[in-house]
Short mmCIF file of C-alpha atoms in Angstrom, two decimals:
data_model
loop_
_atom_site.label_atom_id
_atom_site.label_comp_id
_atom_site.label_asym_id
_atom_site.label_seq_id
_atom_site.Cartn_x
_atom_site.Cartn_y
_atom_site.Cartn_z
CA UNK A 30 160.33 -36.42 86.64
CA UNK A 31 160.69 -32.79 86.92
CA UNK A 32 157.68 -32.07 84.29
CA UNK A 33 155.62 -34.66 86.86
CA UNK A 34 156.97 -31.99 89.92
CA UNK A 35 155.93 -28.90 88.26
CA UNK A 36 152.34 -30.76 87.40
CA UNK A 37 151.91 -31.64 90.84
CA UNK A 38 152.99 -28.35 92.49
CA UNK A 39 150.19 -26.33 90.01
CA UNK A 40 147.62 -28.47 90.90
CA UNK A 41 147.75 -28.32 94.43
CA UNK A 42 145.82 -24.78 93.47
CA UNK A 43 143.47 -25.81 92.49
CA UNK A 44 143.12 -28.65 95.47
CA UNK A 45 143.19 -25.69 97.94
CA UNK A 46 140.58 -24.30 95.70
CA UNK A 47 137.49 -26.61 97.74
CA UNK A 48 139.23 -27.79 100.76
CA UNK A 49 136.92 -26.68 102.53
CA UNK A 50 134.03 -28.70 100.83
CA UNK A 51 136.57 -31.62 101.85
CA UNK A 52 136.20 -31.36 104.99
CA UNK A 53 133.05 -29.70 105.38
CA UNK A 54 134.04 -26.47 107.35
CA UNK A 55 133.92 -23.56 106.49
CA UNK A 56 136.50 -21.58 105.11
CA UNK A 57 137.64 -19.12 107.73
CA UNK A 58 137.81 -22.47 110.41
CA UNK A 59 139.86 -24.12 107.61
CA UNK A 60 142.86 -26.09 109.35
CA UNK A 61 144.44 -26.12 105.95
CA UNK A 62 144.65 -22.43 105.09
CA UNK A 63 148.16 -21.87 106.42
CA UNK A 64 149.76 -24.49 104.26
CA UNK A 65 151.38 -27.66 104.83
CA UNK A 66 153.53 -27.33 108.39
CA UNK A 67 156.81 -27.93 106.68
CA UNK A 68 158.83 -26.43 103.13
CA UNK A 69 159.22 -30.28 101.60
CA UNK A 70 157.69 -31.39 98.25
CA UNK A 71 155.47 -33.62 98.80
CA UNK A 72 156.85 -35.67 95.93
CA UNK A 73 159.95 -35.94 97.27
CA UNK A 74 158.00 -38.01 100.55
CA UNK A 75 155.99 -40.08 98.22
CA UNK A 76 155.58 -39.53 94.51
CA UNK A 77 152.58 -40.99 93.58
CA UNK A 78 151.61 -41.66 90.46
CA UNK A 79 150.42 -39.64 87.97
CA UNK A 80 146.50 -40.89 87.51
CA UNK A 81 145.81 -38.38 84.52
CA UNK A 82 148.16 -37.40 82.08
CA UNK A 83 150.97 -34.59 82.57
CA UNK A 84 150.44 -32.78 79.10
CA UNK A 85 146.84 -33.06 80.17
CA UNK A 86 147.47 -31.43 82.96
CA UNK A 87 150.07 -28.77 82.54
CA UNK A 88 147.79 -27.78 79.51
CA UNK A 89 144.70 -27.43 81.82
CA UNK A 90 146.79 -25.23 84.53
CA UNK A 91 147.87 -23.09 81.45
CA UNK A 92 144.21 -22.37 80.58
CA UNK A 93 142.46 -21.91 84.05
CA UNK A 94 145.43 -21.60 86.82
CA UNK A 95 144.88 -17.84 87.12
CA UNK A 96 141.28 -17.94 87.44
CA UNK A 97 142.20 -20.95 90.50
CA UNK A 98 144.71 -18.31 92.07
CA UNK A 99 141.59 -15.76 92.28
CA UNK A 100 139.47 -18.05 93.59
CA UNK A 101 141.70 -19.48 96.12
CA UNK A 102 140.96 -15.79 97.65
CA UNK A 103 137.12 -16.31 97.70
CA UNK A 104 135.08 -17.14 100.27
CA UNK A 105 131.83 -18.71 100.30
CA UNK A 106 130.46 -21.93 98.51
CA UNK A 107 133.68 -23.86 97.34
CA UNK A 108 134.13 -23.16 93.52
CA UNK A 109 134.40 -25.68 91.19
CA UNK A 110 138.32 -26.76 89.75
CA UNK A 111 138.17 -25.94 86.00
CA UNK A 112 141.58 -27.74 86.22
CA UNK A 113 140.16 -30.43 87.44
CA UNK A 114 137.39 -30.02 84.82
CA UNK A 115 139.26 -29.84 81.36
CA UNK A 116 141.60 -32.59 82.40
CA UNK A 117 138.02 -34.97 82.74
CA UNK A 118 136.90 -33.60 79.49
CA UNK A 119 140.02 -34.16 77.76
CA UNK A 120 140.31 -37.48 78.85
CA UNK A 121 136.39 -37.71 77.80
CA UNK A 122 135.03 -38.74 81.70
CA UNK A 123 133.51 -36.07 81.97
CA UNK A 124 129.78 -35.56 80.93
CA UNK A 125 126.89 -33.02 81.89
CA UNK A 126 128.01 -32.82 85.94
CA UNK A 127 128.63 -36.52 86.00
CA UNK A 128 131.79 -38.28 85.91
CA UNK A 129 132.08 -42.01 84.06
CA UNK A 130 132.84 -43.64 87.36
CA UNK A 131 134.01 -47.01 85.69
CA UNK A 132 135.89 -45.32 82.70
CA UNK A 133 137.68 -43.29 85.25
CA UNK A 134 138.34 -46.43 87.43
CA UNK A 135 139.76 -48.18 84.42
CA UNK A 136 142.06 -44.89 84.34
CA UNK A 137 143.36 -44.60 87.65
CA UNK A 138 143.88 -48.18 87.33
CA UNK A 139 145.81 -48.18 84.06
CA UNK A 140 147.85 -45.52 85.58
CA UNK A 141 149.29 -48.06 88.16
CA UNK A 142 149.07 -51.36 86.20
CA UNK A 143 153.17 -51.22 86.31
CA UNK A 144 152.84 -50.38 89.96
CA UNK A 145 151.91 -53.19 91.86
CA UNK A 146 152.22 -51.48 95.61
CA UNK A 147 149.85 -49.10 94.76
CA UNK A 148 147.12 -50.82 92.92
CA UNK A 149 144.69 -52.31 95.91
CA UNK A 150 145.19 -48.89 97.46
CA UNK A 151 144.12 -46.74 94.24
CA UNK A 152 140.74 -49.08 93.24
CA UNK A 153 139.52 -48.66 97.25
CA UNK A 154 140.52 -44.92 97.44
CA UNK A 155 137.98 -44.67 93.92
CA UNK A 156 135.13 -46.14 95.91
CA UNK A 157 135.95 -44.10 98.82
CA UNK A 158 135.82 -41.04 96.79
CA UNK A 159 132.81 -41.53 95.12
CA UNK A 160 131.10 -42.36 98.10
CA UNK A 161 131.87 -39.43 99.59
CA UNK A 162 131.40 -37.19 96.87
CA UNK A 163 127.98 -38.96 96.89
CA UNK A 164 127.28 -38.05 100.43
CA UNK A 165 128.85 -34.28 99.83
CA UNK A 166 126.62 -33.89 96.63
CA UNK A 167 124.00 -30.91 97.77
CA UNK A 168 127.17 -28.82 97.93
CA UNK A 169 128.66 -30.31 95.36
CA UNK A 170 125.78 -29.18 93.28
CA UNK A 171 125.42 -25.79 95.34
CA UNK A 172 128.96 -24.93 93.81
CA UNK A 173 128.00 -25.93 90.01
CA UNK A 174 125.35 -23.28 90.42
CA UNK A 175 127.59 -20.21 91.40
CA UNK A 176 127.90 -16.91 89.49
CA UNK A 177 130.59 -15.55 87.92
CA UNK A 178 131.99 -12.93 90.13
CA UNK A 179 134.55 -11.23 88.15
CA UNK A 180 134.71 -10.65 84.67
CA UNK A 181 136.13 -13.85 82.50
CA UNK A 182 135.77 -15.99 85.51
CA UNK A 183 134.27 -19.75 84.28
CA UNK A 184 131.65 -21.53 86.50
CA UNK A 185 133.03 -25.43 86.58
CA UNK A 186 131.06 -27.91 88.19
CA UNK A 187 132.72 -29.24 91.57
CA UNK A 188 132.65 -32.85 91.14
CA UNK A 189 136.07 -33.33 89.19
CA UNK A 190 137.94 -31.30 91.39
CA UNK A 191 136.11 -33.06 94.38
CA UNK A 192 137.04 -36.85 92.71
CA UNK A 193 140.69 -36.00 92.35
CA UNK A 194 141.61 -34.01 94.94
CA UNK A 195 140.44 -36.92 97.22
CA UNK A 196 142.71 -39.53 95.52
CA UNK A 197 145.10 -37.35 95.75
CA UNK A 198 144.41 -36.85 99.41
CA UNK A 199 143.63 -40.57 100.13
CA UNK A 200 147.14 -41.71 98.10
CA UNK A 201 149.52 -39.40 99.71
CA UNK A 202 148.26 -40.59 102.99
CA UNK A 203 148.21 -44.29 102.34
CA UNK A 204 151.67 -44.18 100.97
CA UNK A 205 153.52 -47.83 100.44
CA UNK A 206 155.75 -48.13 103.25
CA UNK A 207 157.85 -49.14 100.50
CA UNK A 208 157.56 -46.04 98.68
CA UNK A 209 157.24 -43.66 101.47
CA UNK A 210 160.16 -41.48 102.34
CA UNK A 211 160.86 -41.31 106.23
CA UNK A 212 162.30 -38.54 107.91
CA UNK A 213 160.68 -36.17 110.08
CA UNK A 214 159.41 -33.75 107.35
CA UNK A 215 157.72 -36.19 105.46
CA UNK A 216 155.67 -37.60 108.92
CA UNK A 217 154.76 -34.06 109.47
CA UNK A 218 153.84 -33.86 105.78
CA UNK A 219 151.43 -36.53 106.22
CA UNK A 220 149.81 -35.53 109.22
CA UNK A 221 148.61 -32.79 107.80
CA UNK A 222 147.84 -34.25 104.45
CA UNK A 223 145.65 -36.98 105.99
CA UNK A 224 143.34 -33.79 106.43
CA UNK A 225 144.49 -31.14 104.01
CA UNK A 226 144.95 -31.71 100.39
CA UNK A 227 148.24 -30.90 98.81
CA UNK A 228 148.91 -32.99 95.69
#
């Protein structure tokens, strides 16, 4: 449980990393740049499950997570997550800027097969994700073309990060009521995570 903490807490990084392409403002109007409103975990007010492995993912962060704190101070066209990115190619979904939409479905929904409270709620937030990444794919693309802008930096295409972060997003916000944690700092938590990603 603590390993699946310390996952979750690295990636929200790289999460921050595109918010903005998220929501589609732009950075310095970004309602999520100060941080969640309160000091809670937000596994501690829902822990969702883990859709993509924790090895995978501690391994990724341990590759790329100080490249994502540099870019987390850049402004401009949202960068692509390499996180995000070597976690799809390790789990092969990833190909050429294109993600295996029904191999990553089968994924997500693999993760949860032992968790029946969350499994209607993870196959709809999929197609809500790809839809919007569909509709958010000229900047999606606009980011996979970026330069390098300081030495060692690695150009990842945006689509990964954009897929996950909004399940992320999407699951933390449509918490089980039988899951979900209620006290004041976790309804303050989700406010702001209904706009802001954070897991």
């Amino acid at each position: 449980m603590r390993q699946q903490r310390l996952v979750v807490a690295k990636f929200a990084l790289c999460l921050l990393t595109s918010a903005a392409l998220f929501l589609g403002v732009p950075a310095a109007d970004n309602p999520c740049a100060a941080g969640p409103p309160v000091d809670t975990n937000p596994a501690e007010c829902c822990p969702t499950p883990m859709l993509v492995d924790g090895t995978i993912m501690m391994d990724c962060y341990k590759k790329y997570g100080e490249q994502t704190k540099k870019q987390l101070q850049m402004e401009g066209i949202p960068r692509g997550c390499c996180i995000a990115e070597c976690a799809m190619n390790a789990t092969n979904m990833y190909v050429d800027g294109m993600l295996k939409r029904d191999d990553l479905s089968k994924m997500f929904m693999d993760a949860v097969k032992d968790k029946p409270e969350w499994m209607s709620l993870v196959r709809d937030a999929t197609n809500a994700c790809f839809e919007m990444a569909e509709k958010k794919m000229d900047e999606i693309e606009a980011g996979a073309k970026l330069e390098p802008s300081f030495e060692g930096e690695k150009i990842c295409h945006p689509i990964s990060g954009t897929i996950l972060r909004c399940m992320s997003m999407m699951m933390f916000a449509q918490c089980p009521a039988s899951v979900f944690n209620v006290n004041d700092d976790c309804k303050k938590l989700r406010e702001y995570g209904s706009i802001c990603p954070m897991i």
